[in-house]
Short mmCIF file of C-alpha atoms in Angstrom, two decimals:
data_model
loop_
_atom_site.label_atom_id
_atom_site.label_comp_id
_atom_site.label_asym_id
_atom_site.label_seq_id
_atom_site.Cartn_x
_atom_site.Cartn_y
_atom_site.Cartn_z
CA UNK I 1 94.17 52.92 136.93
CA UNK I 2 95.39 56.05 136.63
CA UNK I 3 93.37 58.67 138.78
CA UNK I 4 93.26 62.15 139.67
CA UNK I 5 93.04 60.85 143.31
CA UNK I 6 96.44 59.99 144.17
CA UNK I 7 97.85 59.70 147.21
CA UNK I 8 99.42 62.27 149.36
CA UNK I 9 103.11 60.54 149.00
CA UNK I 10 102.84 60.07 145.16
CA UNK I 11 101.32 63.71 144.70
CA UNK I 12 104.25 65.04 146.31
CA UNK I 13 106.74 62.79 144.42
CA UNK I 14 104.86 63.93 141.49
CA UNK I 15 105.11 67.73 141.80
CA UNK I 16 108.92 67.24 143.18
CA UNK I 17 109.56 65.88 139.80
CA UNK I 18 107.65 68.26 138.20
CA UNK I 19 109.35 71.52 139.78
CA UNK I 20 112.73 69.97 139.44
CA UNK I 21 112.37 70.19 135.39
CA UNK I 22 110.63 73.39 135.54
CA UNK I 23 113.64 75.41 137.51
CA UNK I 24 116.13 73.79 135.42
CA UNK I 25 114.53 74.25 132.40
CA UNK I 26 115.99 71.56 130.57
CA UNK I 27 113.81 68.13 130.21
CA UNK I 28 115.46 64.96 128.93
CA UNK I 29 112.60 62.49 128.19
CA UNK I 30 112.86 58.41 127.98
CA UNK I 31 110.56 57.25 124.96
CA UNK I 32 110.00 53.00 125.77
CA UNK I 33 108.21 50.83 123.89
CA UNK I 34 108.29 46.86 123.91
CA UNK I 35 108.30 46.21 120.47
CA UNK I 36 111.63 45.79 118.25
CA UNK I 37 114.20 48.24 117.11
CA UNK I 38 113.61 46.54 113.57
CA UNK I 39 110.15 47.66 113.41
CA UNK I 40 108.95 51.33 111.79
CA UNK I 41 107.95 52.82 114.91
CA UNK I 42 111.47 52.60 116.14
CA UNK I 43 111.82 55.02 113.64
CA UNK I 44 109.71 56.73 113.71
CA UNK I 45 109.91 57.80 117.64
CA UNK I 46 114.03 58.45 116.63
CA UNK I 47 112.81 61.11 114.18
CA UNK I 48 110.46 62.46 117.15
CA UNK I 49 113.53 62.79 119.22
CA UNK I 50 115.48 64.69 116.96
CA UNK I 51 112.73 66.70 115.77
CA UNK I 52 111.95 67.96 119.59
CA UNK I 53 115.69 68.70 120.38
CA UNK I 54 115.93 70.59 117.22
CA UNK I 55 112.83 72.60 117.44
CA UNK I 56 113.86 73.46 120.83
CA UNK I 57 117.48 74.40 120.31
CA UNK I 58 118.33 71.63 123.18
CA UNK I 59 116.01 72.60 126.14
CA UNK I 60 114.27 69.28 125.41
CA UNK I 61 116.71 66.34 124.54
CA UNK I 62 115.10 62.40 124.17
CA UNK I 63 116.25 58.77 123.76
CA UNK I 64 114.60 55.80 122.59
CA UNK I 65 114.56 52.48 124.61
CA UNK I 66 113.01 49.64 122.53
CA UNK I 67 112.09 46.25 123.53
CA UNK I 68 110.89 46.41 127.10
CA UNK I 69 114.30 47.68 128.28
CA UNK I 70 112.69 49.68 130.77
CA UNK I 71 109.56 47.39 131.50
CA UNK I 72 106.20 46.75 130.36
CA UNK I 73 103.90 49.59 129.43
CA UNK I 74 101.50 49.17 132.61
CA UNK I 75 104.58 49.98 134.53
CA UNK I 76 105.41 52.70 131.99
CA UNK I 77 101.93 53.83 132.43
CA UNK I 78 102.31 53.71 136.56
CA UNK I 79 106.13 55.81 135.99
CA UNK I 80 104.05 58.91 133.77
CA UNK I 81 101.46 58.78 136.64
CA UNK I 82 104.12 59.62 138.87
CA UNK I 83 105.54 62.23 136.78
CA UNK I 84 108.61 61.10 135.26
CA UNK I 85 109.61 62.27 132.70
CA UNK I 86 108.29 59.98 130.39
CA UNK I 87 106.80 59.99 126.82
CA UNK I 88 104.60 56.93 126.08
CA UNK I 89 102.80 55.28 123.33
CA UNK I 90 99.20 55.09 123.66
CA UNK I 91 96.75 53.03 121.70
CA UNK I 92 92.63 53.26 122.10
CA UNK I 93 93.03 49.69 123.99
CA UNK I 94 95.04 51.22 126.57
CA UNK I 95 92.96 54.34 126.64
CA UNK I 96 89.92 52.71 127.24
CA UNK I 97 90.51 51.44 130.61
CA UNK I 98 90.58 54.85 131.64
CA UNK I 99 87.64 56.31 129.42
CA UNK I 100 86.33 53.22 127.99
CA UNK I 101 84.56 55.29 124.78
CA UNK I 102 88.23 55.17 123.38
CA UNK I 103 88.03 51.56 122.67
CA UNK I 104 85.27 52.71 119.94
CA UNK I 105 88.67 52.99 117.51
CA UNK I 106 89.93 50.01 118.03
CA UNK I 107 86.99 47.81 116.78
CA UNK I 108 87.23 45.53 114.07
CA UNK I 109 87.06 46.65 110.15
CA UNK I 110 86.07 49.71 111.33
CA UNK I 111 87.93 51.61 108.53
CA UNK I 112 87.78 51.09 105.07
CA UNK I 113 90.91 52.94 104.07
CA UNK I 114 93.54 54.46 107.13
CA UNK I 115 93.14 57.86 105.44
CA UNK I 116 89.58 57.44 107.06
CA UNK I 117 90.93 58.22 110.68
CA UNK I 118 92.28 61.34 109.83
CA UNK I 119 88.33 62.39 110.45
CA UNK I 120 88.30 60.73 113.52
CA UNK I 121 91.20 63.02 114.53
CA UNK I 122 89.86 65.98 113.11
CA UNK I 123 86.39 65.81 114.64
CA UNK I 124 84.84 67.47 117.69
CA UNK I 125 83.98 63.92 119.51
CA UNK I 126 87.79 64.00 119.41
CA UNK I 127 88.69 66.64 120.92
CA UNK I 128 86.08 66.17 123.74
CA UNK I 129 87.84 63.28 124.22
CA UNK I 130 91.10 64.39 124.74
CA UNK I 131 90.13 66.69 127.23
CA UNK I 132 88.07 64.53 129.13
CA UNK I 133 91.06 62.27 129.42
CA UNK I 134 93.25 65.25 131.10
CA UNK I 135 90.61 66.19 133.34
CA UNK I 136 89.87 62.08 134.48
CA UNK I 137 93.37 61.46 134.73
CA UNK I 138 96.66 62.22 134.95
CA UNK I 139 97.12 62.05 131.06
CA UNK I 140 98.29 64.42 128.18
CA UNK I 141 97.60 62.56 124.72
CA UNK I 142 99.58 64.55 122.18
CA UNK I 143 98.95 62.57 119.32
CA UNK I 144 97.13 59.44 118.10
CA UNK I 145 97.94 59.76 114.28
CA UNK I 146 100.45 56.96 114.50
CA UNK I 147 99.69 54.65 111.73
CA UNK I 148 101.28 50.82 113.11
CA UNK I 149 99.74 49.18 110.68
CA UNK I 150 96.80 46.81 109.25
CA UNK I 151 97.16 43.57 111.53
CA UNK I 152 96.69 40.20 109.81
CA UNK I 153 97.05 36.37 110.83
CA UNK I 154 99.84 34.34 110.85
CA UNK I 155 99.25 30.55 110.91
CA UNK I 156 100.28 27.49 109.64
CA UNK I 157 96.92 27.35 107.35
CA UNK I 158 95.32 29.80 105.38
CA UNK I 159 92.54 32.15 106.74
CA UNK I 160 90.45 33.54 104.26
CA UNK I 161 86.74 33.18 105.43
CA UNK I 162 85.15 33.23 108.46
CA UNK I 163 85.15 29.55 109.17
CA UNK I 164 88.64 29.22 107.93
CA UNK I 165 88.53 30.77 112.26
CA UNK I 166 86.54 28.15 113.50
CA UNK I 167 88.77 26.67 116.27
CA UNK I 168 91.71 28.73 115.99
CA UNK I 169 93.74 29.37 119.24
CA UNK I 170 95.09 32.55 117.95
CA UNK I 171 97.48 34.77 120.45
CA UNK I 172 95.65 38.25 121.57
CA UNK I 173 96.72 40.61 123.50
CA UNK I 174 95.08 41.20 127.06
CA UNK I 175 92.50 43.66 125.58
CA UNK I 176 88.11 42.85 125.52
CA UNK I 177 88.01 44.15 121.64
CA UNK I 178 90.34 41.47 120.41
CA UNK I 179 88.80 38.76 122.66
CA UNK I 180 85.70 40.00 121.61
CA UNK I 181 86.42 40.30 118.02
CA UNK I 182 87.88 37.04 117.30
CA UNK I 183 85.28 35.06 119.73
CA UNK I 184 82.57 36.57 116.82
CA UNK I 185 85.06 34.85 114.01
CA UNK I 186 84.81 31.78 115.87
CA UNK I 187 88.76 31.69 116.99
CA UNK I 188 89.79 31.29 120.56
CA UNK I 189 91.80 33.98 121.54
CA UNK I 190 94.29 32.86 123.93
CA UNK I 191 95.94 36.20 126.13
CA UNK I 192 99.86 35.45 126.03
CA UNK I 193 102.75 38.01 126.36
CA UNK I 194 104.10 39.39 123.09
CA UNK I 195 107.49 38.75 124.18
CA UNK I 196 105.97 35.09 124.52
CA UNK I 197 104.32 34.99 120.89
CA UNK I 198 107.58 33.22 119.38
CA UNK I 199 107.78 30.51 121.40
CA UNK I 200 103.72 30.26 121.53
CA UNK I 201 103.83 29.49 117.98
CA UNK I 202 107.03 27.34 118.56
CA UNK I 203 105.46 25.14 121.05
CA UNK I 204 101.60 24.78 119.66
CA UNK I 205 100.63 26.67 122.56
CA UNK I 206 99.00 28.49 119.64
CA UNK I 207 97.98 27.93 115.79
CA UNK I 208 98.19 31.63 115.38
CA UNK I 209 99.10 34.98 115.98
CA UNK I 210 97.97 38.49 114.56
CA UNK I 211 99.91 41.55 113.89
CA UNK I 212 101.02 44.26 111.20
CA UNK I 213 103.90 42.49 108.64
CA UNK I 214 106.54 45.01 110.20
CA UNK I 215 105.71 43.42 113.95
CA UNK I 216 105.59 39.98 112.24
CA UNK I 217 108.83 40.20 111.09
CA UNK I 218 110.63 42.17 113.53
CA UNK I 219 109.67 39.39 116.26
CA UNK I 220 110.24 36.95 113.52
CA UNK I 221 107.34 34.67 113.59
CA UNK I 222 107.75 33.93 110.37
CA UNK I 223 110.45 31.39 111.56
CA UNK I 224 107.49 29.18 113.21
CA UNK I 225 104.19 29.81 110.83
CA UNK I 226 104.84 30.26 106.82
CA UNK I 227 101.04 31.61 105.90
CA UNK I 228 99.80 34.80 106.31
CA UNK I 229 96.52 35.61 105.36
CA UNK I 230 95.74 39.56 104.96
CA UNK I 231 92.85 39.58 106.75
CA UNK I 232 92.99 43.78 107.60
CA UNK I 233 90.70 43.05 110.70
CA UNK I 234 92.56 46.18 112.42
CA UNK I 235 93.68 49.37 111.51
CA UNK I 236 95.97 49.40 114.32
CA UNK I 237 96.39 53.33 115.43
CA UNK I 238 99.05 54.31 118.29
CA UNK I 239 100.33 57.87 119.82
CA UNK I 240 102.41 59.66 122.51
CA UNK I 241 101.15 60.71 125.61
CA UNK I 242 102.44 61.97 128.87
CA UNK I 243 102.06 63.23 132.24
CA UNK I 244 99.31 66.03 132.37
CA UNK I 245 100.88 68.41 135.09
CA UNK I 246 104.88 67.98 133.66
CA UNK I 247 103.19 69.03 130.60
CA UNK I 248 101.18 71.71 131.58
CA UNK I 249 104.33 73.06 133.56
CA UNK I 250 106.62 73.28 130.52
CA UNK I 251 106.75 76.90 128.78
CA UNK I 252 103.90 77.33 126.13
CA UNK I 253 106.62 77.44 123.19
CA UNK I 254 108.11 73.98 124.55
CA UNK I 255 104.67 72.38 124.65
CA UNK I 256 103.97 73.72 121.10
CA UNK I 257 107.62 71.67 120.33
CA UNK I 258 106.07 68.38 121.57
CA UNK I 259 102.57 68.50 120.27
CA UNK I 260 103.84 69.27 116.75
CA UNK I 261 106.72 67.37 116.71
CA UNK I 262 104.09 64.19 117.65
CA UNK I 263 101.83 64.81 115.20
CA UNK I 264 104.49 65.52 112.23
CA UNK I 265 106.64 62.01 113.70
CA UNK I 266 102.84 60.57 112.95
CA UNK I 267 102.82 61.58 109.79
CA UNK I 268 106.22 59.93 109.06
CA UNK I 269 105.38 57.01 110.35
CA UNK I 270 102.38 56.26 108.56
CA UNK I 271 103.81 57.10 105.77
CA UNK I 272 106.96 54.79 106.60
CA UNK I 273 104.52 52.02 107.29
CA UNK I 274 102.47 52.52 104.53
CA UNK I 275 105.75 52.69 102.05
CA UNK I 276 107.10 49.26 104.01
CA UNK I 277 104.13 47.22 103.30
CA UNK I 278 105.35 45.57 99.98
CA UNK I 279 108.85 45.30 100.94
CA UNK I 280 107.71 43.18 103.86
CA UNK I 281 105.62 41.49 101.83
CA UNK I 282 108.58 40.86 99.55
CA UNK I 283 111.32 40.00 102.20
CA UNK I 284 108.95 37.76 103.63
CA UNK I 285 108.23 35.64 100.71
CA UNK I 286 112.18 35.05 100.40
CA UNK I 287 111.84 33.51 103.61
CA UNK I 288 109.38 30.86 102.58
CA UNK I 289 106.00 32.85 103.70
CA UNK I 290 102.84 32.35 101.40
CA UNK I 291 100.25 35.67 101.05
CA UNK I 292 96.92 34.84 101.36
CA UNK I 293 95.38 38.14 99.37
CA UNK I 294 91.95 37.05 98.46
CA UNK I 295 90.14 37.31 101.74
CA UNK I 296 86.66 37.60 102.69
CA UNK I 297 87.09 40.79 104.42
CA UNK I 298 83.16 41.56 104.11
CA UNK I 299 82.12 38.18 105.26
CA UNK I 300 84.42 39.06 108.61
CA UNK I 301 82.63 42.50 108.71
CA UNK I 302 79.24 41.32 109.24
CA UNK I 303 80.59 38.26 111.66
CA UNK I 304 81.69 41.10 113.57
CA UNK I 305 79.06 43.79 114.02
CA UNK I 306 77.68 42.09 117.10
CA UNK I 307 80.90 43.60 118.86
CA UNK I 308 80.35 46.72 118.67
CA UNK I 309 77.12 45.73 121.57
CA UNK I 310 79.58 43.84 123.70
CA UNK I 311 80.61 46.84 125.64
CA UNK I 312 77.94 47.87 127.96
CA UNK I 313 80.33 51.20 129.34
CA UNK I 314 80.74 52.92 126.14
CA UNK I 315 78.13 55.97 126.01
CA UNK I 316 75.13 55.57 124.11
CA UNK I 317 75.14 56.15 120.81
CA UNK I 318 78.96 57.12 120.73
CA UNK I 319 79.45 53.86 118.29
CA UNK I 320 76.56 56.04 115.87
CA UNK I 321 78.56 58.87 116.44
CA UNK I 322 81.77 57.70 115.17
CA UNK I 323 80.56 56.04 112.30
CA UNK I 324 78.41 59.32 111.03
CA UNK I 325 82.22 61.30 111.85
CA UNK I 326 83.16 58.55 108.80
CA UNK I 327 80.57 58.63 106.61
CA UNK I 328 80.71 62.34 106.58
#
């Protein structure tokens, strides 16, 4: 976890790194991510990159490493702790195992439309939470108006009501929320590596998986499970963080760069995702995938509700105090 108590050794690593990019002032930042370069946020983190280098005439310069070319995110997560110079994505799963309250946003059909998390964003809960994050950890969240994407099921059957789950084995990622979520649907979530998904579904290791289309296709599960049934139980929203004290060292105007840059890259790509959806859709067809569209999305709702009391460490009341943030 990261921590503001670090050890002597990686404190001083830390700051090394830290006053070596401050004297030369010139920062060249690696941007991983384990997913695809097929996928939108691919993308969408390019057009970051060149937004940054422009906007700073070339004090800040950035390249994109897709697919786990530089590791998983945990040991992403451990290399920003340290102070590299690193720019990670950062979802409310991840976030919450450092301020738990964050997993709040990741709960299922919490939304009704992604427009509604722009209030999230814009709200004072927020913005509390951002700071508590810098002042818990070693953290800088710039953004987290990344749209990835409504995630749905891929199987070999159709899922449209809740006991279309009954008995699933359905692949989720090592996160409570989804466990919890799909336990309430009556699916057994079984915690495999996405680089594993493919051959999950390959094997029967696994009747399903979940994702947004763009992930679906860019890991090409659609070559092992033809039905996908839009079940919208997510609202899947990502962002960029970074190391708190390499931030807070860089000149005001270059931190202005970043945090900008992030939230107008987020804007792109939930508009590129958005925009994508029926050409998925469509390219996916031609490759012998069926669309479940009629889906009980409200029966799955209520199925659901009893996960929002599975998480004994969020604050009290903060689950009331998002939902009046979107009902406002």
């Amino acid at each position: 976890m990261i921590s503001k108590n670090l050890t002597a050794v990686t404190a001083a690593l830390g700051l090394s790194l830290v006053a070596t990019s401050v004297s030369a002032q010139d920062y060249f930042f690696r941007i991983p991510h384990v997913t695809s370069a097929n996928e939108p946020v691919q993308e969408a983190l390019e057009h970051f990159a060149e937004l940054i280098t422009e906007r700073s005439d070339g004090r800040i310069e950035a390249e994109v490493f897709p697919g786990g070319q530089l590791g998983t995110n945990l040991e992403m997560f451990e290399q920003v702790d340290l102070g590299a110079e690193i720019i990670i994505l950062a979802d409310p799963g991840y976030l919450s195992n450092f301020l738990p309250d964050f997993g709040v946003l990741n709960g299922p059909y919490l939304l009704d439309t992604p427009a509604d998390f722009q209030k999230i964003i814009a709200s004072e809960w927020y913005a509390g939470m951002v700071d508590q994050l810098r002042d818990e950890t070693n953290l800088e969240l710039l953004t987290l108006n990344w749209f990835f994407g409504d995630r749905n099921v891929i199987s070999s059957r159709p899922v449209a009501t809740v006991a279309d789950f009954d008995g699933l084995s359905i692949r989720v990622p090592p996160n409570p929320m989804w466990i919890a979520t799909f336990d309430s649907l009556g699916a057994r979530g079984e915690q495999i590596a996405w680089s594993e998904v493919y051959g999950a579904l390959a094997s029967g290791v696994v009747d399903a998986a979940e994702a947004p289309l763009g992930s679906i296709y860019g890991a090409s599960l659609q070559e092992n499970a033809k039905v996908i049934s839009m079940t919208g139980h997510f609202y899947s929203w990502i962002g960029l963080a970074m190391n708190d004290e390499l931030f807070a060292s860089m000149p005001e105007d270059l931190q202005d760069v970043l945090k900008t840059s992030a939230i107008e890259a987020g804007n792109f790509m939930t508009d590129l995702v958005q925009d994508k959806q029926s050409e998925f859709i469509a390219t996916l067809e031609g490759e012998g995938v069926s669309f479940v569209m009629e889906v009980d999305r409200q029966g799955m709702r209520e199925a659901t509700i009893p996960v929002y009391s599975a998480f004994p460490e969020w604050s009290d009341g903060v689950v009331d105090e998002v939902r009046a943030i979107l009902a406002d």
